Coordinates of C-alpha atoms and ligand atoms in Angstrom, one line a residue:
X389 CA -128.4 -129.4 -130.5
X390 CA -125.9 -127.3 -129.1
X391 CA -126.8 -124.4 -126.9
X392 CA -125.2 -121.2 -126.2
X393 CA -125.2 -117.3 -127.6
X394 CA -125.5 -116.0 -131.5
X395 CA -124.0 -113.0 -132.4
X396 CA -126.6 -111.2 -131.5
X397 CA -126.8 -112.8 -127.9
X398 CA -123.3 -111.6 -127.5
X399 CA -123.3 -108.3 -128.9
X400 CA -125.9 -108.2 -126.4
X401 CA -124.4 -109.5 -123.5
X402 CA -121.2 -106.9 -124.6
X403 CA -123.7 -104.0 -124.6
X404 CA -125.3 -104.9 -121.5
X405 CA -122.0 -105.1 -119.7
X406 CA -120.4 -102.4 -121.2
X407 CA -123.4 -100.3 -120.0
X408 CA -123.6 -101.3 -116.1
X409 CA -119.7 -100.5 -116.1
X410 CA -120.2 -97.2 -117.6
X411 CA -123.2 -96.8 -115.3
X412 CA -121.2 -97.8 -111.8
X413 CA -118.1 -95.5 -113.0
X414 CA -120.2 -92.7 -113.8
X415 CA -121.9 -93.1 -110.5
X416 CA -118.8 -93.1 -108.9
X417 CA -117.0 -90.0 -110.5
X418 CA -120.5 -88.0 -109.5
X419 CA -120.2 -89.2 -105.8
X420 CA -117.1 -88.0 -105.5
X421 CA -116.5 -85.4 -107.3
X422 CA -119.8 -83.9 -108.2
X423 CA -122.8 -84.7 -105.7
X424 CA -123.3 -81.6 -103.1
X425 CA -121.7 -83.7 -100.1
X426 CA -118.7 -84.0 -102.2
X427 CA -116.8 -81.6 -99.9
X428 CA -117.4 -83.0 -96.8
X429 CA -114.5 -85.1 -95.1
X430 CA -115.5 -89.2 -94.6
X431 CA -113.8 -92.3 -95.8
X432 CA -113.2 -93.1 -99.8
X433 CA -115.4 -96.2 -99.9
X434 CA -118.4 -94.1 -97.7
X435 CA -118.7 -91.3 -100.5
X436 CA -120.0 -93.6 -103.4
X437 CA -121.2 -97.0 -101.5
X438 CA -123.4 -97.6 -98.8
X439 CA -121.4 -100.8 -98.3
X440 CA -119.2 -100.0 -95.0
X441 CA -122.5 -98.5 -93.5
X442 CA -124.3 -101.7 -94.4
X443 CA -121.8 -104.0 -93.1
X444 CA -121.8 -102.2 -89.6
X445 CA -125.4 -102.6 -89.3
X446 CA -125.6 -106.0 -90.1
X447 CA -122.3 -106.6 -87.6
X448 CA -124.3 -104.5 -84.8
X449 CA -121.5 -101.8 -84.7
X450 CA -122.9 -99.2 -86.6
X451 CA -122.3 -96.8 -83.4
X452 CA -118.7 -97.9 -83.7
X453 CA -118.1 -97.7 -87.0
X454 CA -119.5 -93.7 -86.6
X455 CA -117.3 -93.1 -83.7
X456 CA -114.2 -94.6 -85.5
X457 CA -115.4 -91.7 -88.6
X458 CA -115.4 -88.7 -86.2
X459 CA -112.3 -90.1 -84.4
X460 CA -110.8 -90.0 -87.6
X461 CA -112.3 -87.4 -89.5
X462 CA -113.9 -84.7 -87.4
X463 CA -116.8 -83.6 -86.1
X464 CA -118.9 -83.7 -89.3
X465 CA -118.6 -86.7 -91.6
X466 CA -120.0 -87.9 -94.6
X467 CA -120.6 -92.0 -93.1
X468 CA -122.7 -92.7 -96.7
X469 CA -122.8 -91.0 -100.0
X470 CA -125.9 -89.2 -99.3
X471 CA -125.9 -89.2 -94.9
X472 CA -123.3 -87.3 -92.5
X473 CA -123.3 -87.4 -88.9
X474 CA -122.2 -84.7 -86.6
X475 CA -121.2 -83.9 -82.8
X476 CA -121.5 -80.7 -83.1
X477 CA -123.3 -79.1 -79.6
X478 CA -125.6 -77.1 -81.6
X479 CA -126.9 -79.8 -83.7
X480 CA -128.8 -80.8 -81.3
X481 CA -130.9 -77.7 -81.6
X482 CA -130.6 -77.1 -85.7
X483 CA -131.7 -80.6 -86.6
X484 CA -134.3 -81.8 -83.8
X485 CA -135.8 -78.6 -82.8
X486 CA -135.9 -77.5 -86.5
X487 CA -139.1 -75.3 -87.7
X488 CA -140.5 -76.6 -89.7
X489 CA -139.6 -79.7 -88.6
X490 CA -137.1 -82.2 -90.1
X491 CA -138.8 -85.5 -91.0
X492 CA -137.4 -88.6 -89.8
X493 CA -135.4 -90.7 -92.9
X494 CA -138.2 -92.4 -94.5
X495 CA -136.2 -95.6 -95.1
X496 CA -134.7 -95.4 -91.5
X497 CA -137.7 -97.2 -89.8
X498 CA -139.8 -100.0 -90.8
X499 CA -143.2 -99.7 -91.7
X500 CA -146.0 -100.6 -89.5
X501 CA -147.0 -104.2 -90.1
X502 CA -150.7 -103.7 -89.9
X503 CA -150.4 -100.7 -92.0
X504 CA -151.3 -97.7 -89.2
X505 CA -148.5 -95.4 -88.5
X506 CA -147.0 -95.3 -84.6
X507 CA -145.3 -92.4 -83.3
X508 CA -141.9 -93.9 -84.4
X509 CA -142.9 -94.2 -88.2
X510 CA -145.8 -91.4 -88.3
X511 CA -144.7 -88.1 -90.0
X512 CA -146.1 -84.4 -89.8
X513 CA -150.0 -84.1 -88.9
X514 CA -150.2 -87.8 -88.3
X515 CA -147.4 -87.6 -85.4
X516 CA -148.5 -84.6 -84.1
X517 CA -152.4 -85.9 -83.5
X518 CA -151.1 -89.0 -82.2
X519 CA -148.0 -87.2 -79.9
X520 CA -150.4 -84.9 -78.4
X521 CA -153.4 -87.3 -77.6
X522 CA -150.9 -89.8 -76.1
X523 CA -148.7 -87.2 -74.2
X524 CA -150.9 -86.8 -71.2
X525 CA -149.9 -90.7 -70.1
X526 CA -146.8 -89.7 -69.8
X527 CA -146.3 -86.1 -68.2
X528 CA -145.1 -85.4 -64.2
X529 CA -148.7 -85.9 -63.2
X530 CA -149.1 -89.0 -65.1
X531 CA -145.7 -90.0 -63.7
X532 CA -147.3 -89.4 -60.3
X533 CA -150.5 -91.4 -60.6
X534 CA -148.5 -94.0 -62.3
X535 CA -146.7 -94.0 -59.1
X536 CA -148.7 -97.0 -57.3
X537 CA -148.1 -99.1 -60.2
X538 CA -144.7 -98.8 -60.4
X539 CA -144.1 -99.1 -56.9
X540 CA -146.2 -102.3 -57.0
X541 CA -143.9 -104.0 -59.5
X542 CA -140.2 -102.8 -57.4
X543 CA -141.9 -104.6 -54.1
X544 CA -142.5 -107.6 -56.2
X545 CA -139.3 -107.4 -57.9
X546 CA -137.1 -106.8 -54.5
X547 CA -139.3 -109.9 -53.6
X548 CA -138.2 -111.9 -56.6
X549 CA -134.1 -111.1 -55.8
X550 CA -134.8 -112.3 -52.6
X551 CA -136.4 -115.8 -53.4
X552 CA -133.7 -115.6 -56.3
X553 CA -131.1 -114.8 -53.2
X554 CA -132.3 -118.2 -51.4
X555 CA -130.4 -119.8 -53.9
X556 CA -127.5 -118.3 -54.6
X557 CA -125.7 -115.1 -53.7
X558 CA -125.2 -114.7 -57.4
X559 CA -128.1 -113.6 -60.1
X560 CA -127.9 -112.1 -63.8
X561 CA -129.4 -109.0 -62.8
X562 CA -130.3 -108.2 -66.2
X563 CA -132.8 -110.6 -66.5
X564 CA -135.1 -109.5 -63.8
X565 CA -134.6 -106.0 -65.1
X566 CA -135.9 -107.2 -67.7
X567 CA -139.1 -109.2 -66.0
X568 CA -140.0 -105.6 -64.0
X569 CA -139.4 -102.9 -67.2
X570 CA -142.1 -105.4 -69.0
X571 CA -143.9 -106.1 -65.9
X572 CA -144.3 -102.2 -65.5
X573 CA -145.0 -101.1 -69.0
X574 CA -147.7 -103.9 -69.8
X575 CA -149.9 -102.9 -66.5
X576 CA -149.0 -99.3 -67.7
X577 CA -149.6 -99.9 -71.4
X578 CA -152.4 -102.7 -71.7
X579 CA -153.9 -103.3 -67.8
X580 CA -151.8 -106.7 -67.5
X581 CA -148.6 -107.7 -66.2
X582 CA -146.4 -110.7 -68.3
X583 CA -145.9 -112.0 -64.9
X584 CA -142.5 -112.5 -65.2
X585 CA -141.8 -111.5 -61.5
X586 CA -143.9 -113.0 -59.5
X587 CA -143.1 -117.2 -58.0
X588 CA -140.4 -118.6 -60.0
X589 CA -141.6 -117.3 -63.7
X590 CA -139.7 -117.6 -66.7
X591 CA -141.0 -116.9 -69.8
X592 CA -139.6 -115.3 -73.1
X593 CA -141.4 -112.5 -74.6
X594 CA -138.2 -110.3 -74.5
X595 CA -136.4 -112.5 -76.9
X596 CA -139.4 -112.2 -78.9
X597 CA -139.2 -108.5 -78.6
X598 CA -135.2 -108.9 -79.6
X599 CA -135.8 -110.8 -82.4
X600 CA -138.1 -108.2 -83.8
X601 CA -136.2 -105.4 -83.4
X602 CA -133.2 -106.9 -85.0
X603 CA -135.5 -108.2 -88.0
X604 CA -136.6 -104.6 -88.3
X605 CA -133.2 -103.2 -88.1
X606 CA -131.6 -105.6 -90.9
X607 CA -134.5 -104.7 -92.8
X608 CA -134.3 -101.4 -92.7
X609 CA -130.6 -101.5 -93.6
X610 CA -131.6 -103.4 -97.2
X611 CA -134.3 -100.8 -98.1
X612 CA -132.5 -98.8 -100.4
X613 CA -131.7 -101.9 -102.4
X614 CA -135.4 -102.8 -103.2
X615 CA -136.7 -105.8 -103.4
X616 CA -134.0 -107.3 -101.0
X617 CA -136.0 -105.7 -98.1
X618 CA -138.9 -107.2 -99.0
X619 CA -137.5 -110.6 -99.4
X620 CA -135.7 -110.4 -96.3
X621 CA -139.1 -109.4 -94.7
X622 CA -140.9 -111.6 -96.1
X623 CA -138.7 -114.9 -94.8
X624 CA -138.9 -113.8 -91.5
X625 CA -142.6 -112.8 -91.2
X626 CA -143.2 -116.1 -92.6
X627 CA -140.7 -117.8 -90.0
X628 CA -142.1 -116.3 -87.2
X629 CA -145.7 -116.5 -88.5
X630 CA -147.3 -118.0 -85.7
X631 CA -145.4 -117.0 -82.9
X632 CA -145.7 -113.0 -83.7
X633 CA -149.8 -113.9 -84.4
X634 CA -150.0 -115.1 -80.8
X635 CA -148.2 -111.7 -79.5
X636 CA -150.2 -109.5 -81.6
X637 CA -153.2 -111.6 -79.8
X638 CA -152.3 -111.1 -76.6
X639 CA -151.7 -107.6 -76.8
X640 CA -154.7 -106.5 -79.1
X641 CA -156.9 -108.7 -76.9
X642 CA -155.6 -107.0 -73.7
X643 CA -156.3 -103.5 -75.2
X644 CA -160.0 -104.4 -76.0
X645 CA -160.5 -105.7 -72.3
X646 CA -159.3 -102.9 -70.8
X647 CA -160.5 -100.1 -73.3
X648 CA -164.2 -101.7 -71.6
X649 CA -162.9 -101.4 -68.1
X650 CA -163.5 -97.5 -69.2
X651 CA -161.1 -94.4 -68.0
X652 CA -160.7 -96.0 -64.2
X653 CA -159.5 -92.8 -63.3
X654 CA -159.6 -92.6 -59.7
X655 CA -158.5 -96.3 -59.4
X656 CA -155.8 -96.9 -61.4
X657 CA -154.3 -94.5 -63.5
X658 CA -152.6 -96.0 -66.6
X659 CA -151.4 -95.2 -70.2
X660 CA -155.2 -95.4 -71.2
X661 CA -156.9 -93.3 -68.6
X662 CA -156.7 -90.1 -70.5
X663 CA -156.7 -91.8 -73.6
X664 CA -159.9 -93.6 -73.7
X665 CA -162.3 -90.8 -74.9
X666 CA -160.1 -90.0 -77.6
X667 CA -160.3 -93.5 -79.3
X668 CA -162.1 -92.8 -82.8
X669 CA -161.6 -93.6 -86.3
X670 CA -162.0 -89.8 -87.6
X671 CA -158.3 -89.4 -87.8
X672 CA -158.6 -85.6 -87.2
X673 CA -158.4 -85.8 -83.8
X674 CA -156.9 -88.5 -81.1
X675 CA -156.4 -91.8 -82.2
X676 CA -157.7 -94.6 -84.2
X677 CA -157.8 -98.0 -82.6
X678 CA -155.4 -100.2 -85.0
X679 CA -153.1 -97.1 -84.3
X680 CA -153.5 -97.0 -80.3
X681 CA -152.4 -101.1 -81.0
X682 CA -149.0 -100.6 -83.6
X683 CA -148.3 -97.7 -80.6
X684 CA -149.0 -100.3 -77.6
X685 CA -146.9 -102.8 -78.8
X686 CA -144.1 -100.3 -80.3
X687 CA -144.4 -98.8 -76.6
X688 CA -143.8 -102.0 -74.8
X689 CA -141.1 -103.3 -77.0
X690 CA -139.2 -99.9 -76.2
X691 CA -140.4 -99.6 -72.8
X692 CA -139.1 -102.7 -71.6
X693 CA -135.8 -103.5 -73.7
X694 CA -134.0 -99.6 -73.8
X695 CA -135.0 -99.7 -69.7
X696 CA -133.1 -103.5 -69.2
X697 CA -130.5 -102.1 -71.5
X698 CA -130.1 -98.7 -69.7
X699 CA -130.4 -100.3 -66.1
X700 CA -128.0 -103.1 -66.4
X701 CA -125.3 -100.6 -68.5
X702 CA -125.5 -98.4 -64.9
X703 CA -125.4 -101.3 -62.8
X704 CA -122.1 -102.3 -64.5
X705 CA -120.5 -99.0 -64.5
X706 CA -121.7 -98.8 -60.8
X707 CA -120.7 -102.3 -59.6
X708 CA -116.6 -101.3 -61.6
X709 CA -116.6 -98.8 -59.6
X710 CA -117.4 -99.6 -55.6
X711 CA -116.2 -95.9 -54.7
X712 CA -119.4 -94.8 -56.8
X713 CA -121.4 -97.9 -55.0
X714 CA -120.6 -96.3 -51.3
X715 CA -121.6 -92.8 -52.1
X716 CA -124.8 -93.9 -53.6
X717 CA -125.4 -96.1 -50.5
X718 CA -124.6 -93.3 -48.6
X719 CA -127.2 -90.7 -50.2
X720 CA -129.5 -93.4 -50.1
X721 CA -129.5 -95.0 -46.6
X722 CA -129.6 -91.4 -44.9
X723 CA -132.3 -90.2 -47.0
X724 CA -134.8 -92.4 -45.8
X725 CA -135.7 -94.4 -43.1
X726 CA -137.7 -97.6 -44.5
X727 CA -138.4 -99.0 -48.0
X728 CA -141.7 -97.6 -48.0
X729 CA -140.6 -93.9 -48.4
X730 CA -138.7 -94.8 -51.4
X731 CA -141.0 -93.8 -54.7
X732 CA -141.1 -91.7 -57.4
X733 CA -141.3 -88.5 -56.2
X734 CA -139.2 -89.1 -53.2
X735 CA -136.3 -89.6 -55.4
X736 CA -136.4 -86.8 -57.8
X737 CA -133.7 -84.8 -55.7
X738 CA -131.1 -87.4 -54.7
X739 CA -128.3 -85.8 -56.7
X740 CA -125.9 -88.0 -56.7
X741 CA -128.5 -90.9 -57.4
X742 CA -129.4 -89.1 -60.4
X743 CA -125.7 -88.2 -61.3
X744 CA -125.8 -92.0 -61.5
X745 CA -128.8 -92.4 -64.0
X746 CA -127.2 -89.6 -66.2
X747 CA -124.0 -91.1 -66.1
X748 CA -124.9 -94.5 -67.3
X749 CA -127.3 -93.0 -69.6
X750 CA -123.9 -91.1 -71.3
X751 CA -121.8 -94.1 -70.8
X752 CA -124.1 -96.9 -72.6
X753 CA -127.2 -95.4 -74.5
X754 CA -129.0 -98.2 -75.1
X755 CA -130.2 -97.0 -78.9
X756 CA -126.7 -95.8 -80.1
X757 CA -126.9 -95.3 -83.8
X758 CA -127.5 -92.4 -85.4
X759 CA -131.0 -90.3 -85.3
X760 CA -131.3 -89.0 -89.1
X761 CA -133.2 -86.8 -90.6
X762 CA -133.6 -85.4 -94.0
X763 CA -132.4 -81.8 -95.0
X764 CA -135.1 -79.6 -97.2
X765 CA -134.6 -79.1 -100.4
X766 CA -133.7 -75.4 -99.8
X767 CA -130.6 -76.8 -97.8
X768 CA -130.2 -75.4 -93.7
X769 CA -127.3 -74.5 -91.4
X770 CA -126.7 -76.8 -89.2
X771 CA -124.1 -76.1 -86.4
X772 CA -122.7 -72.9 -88.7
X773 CA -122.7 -75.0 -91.1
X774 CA -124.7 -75.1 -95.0
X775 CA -125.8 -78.8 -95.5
X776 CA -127.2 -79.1 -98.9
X777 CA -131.1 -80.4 -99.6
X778 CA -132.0 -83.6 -99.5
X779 CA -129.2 -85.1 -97.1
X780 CA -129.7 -86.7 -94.5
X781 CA -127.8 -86.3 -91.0
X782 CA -128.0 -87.1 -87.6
X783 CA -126.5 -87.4 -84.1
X784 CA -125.1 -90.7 -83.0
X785 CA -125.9 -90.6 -78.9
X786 CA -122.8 -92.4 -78.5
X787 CA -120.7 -90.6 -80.6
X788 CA -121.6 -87.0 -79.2
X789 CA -121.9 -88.5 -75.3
X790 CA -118.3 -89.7 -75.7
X791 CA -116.7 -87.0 -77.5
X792 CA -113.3 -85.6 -75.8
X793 CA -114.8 -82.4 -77.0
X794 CA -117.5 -81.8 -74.7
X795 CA -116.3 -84.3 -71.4
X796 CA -113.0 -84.8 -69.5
X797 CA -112.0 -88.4 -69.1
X798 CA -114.8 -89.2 -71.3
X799 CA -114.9 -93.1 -71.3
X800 CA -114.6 -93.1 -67.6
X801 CA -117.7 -93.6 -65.7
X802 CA -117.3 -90.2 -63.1
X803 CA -121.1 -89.3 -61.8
X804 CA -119.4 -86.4 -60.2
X805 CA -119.5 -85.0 -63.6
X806 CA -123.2 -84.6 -63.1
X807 CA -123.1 -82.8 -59.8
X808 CA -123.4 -79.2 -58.6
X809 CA -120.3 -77.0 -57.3
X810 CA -122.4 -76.8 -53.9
X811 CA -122.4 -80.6 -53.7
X812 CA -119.6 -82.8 -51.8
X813 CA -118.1 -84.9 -54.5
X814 CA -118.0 -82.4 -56.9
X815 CA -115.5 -82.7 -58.7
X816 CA -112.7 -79.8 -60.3
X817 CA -111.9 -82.0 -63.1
X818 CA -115.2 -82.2 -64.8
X819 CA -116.3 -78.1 -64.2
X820 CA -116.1 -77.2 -68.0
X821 CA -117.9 -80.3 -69.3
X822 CA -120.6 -79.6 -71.9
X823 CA -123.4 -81.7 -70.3
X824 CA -125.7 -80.4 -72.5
X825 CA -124.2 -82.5 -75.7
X826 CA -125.3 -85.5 -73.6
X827 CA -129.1 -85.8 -74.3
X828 CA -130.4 -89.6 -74.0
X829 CA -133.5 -88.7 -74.7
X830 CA -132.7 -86.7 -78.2
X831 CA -134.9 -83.1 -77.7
X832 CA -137.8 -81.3 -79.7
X833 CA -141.1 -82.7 -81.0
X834 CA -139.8 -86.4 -81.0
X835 CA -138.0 -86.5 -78.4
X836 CA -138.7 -89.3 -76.1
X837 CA -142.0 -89.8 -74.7
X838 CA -141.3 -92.4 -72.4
X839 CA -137.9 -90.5 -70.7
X840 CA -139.7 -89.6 -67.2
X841 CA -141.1 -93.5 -67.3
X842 CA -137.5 -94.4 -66.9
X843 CA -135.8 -92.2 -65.2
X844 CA -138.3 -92.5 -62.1
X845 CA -138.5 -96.7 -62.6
X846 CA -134.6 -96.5 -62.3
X847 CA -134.4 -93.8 -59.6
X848 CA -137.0 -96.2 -57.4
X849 CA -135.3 -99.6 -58.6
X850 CA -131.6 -98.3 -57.7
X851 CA -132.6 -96.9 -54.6
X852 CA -134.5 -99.7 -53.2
X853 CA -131.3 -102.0 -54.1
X854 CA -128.9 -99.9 -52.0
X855 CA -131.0 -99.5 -49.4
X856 CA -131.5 -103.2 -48.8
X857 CA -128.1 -104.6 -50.0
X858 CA -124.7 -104.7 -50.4
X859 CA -123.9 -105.1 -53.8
X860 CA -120.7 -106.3 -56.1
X861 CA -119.7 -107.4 -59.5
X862 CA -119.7 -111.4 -59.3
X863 CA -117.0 -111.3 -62.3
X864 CA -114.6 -108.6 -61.3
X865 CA -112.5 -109.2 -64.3
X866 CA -115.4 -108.5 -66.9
X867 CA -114.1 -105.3 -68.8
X868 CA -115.7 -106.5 -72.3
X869 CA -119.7 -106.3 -70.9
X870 CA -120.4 -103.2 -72.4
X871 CA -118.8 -104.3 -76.2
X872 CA -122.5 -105.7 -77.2
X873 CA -123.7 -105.7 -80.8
X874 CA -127.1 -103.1 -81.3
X875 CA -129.5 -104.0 -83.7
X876 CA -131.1 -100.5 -83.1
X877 CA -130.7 -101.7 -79.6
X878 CA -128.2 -102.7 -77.9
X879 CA -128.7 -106.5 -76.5
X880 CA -127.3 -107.2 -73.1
X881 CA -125.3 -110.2 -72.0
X882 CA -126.3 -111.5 -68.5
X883 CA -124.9 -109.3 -65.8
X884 CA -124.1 -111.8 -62.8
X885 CA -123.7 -109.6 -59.4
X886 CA -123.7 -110.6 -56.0
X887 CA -125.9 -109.2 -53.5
X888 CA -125.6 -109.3 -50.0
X889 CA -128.5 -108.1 -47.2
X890 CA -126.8 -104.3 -46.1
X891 CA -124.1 -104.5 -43.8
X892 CA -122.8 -108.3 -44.1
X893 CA -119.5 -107.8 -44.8
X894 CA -117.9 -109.1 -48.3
X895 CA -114.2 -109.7 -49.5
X896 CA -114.6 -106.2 -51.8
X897 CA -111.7 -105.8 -53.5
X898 CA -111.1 -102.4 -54.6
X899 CA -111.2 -101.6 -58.4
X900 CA -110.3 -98.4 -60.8
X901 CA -113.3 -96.6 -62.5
X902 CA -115.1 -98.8 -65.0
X903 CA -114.3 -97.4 -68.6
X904 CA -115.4 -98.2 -72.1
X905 CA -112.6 -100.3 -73.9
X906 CA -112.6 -98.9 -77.5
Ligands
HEM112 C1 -133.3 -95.4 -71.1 C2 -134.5 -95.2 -71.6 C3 -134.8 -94.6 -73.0 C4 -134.0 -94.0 -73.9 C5 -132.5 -93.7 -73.7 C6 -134.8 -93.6 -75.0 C7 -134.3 -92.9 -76.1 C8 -135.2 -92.4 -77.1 C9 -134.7 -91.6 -78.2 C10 -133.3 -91.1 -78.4 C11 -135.8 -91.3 -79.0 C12 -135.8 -90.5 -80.2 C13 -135.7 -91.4 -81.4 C14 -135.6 -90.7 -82.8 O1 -135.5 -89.5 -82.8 O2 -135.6 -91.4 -83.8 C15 -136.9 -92.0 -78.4 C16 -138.2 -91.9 -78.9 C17 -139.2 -92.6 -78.3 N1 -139.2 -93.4 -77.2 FE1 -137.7 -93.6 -75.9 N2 -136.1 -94.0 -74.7 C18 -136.1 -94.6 -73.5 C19 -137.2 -95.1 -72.9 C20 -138.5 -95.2 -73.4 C21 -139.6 -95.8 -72.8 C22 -139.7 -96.3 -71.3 C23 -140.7 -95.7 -73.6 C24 -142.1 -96.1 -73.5 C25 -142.9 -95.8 -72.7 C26 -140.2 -95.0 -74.8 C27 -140.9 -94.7 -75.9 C28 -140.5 -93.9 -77.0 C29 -141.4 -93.5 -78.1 C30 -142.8 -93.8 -78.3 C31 -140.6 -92.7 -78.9 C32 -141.0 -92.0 -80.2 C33 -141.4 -90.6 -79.9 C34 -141.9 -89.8 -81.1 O3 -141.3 -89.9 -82.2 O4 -142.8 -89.0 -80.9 N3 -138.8 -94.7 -74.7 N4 -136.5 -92.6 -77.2

């Protein structure tokens, strides 16, 4: 019996084809020349196929592949047929401190996997309820009450570099930034520590945490070609099954002990204490409990990797730079006179230590893609600008916090830029910088809720360093460390440096500013 298609198979077939040409053709011609971003500038392929957008994602480069577009085609830029990015100053302001308020690209985030929103993927009411009954753990005062805790985990992390030191003059740095951002955030955010600081621990719950993140970040690059995101998802919840069950576990377990420990408020002071009478399943006000544990773990996954990312980035761009190294010893080491004074609050003045934290913050952001969000339907001005409805644009943080426009020198790591004409290294050169396109932390109703969290673990964790050691780059060639691939964030590669107890000489040799190669 022979097999194959009867006339009427083939006409088929010759319809059916003849169809999905005429459909891609006619999809192209309106991408191009009719949809409402037609007029705005952005590379041939970009205007009809999400393909070169795609790619970058999946390569890690998405932030590069954006910076190449503005580079190339301006401030505003159409990066996909229906997104644009821009590094315009004002954007800032139109799109993220919009009113009403611009919702986040539903297809930009993954959804929860037990089904309750977090603040990343929660929209209108639901965010707001859950922003403002979380937003008291995370405030000055919290910051201030949090302060024990956080001091706890630098002594046992300065203790750690020292039994590392015992060893070898040599460490990857990154990786016990990396033990004391979790170590922090899980006392902070569930009453327990992952005990990766204390003896001689090891363990791996940040490449679980890395793993995830990239799942979710491929994942969310395939949702506009449904079902592939669900089949994507689907293979790797089922690989990692039993692994991300034990997590959850641990995590959901931890919350239930503490949650009976009650508010301890006068004790400790943690991400709970204000939260606890707030706990209820009404969903009118405060929180529900599977949503206080999507935001626990969604905390501690950002907590702990954009803080290793952000800390080691500034290490690097210190340790290039030993000029930079000496006047941050200097501010440090006659500020205070013992280890003990060194804390939170102690450190919110240090100018030039917090030129530091800005600067590597400008230089590296650890979540570098772009931020988008969707354009009503009635269309808005964005930047002088009209975008049309229903478009979707963003920042990229590492576009705009690069941008010749707003900073001199701008892949040169210069703290000075950071610092006040009244200060003694400011610096001529950088006087007509627009610091304000650099914003780490994005701005508005979403901005970052854990940006005070960091900034005072990295003022504390980078002033107790310099006042106890000397510190260098082990690899003083290493110019590539900060060309890392980002699945929404980026993932370090171990940072070896050498540190030394404070005034044992070394063999420094002297080095030009760190840059970003592009
Ligand atoms: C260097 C450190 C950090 C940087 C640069 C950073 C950056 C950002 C940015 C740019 C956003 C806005 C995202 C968007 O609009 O889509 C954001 C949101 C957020 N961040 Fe951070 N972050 C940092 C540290 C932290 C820490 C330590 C925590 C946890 C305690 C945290 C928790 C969050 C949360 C929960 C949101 C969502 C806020 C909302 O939508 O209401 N971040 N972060």
């Amino acid at each position: 019996m022979a097999y194959g298609f009867g006339p009427d198979g083939k006409t088929f077939l010759a319809f059916a084809s003849v169809s999905v040409i005429t459909y891609i053709v006619w999809r192209t011609v309106y991408y191009v020349y009719f949809h409402p971003l037609r007029e705005f500038p952005g590379p041939f392929l970009a205007k009809f196929s999400r393909f070169p957008l795609i790619r970058s994602h999946f390569q890690g480069k998405t932030y590069k592949y954006v910076i190449d577009l503005h580079e190339q085609y301006g401030s505003i830029v159409r990066i996909a047929p229906d997104e644009l990015a821009t590094t315009e100053l004002e954007a800032w302001k139109d799109i993220y401190q919009a009113k009403p308020q611009l919702p986040k690209d539903p297809l930009s985030f993954t959804p929860p996997l037990n089904g309750a929103d977090t603040l990343f993927t929660a929209q209108g009411a639901t965010h707001q309820r859950m922003r403002r009954t979380l937003a008291n753990a995370f405030s000055d005062k919290a910051l201030r009450q949090q302060n024990p805790i956080i001091q706890h985990y630098v002594d046992l992390f300065i203790e750690r570099i020292e039994r590392e030191l015992q060893k070898s003059t040599t460490l990857d740095i990154t990786k016990f930034y990396g033990f004391l951002s979790l170590d922090i955030i899980g006392d902070l955010s569930i009453g327990k520590s992952f005990h990766g600081l204390e003896g001689e621990n090891e363990h791996s719950w940040l490449d679980d945490f890395w793993m995830g993140v990239t799942f979710g970040s491929l994942r969310t690059s395939l949702a506009r070609f449904h079902p592939l995101e669900l089949i994507f998802g689907f293979l790797f919840l089922r690989l990692t099954r039993k692994q991300r069950a034990n997590n959850w576990k641990y995590v959901t377990d931890s919350i239930t002990e503490r949650l009976h420990k009650g508010s301890l408020d006068g004790e400790r002071w943690d991400f709970l204490t204000p939260v606890i009478g707030n706990v209820n399943e009404g969903r009118e006000e405060g929180i529900t409990r599977s949503e206080l544990d999507g935001n626990t773990l969604a905390m501690i996954i950002a907590g702990c990797e954009v803080s290793t990312v952000a800390l080691s980035a500034t290490t690097y761009f210190l340790l290039r730079n030993p000029s930079t190294v000496d006047r941050l010893a200097e501010e440090v080491r006659s500020s205070f006179q013992n280890e003990a004074e060194i804390d939170v609050g102690s450190t919110f003045e240090l100018p030039y230590l917090n030129a530091i934290i800005n600067e590597g913050l400008r230089m590296h952001h650890p979540t570098p893609s772009p931020l988008p969000r969707v354009v009503p339907s009635e269309g808005l001005k964005i930047a002088g600008q009209w975008i049309p409805g229903g478009a979707i644009i963003g920042i990229c943080p590492q576009a705009i916090q690069t941008d010749k426009a707003h900073f001199n020198d701008p892949l040169s790591f210069n703290p000075e830029r950071w610092l006040e004409e009244s200060h003694k290294y400011f610096d001529e050169r950088f006087r007509y910088d627009n610091r304000e396109a650099s914003k780490p932390f994005s701005v508005g109703p979403r901005n970052c809720i854990g940006s005070k969290l960091y900034l005072g673990e990295a003022r504390v964790t980078f002033a107790r360093l310099l006042f106890k050691y000397d510190i260098e780059m082990f690899d003083k060639s290493d110019s590539e460390w900060t060309d890392q691939k980002a699945f929404l964030i980026f993932k370090p590669t171990p940072l070896q440096v050498k540190l030394m107890p404070r005034g044992v000489q070394s063999q420094a040799v002297p080095q030009e500013r760190g840059s970003i190669n592009r």
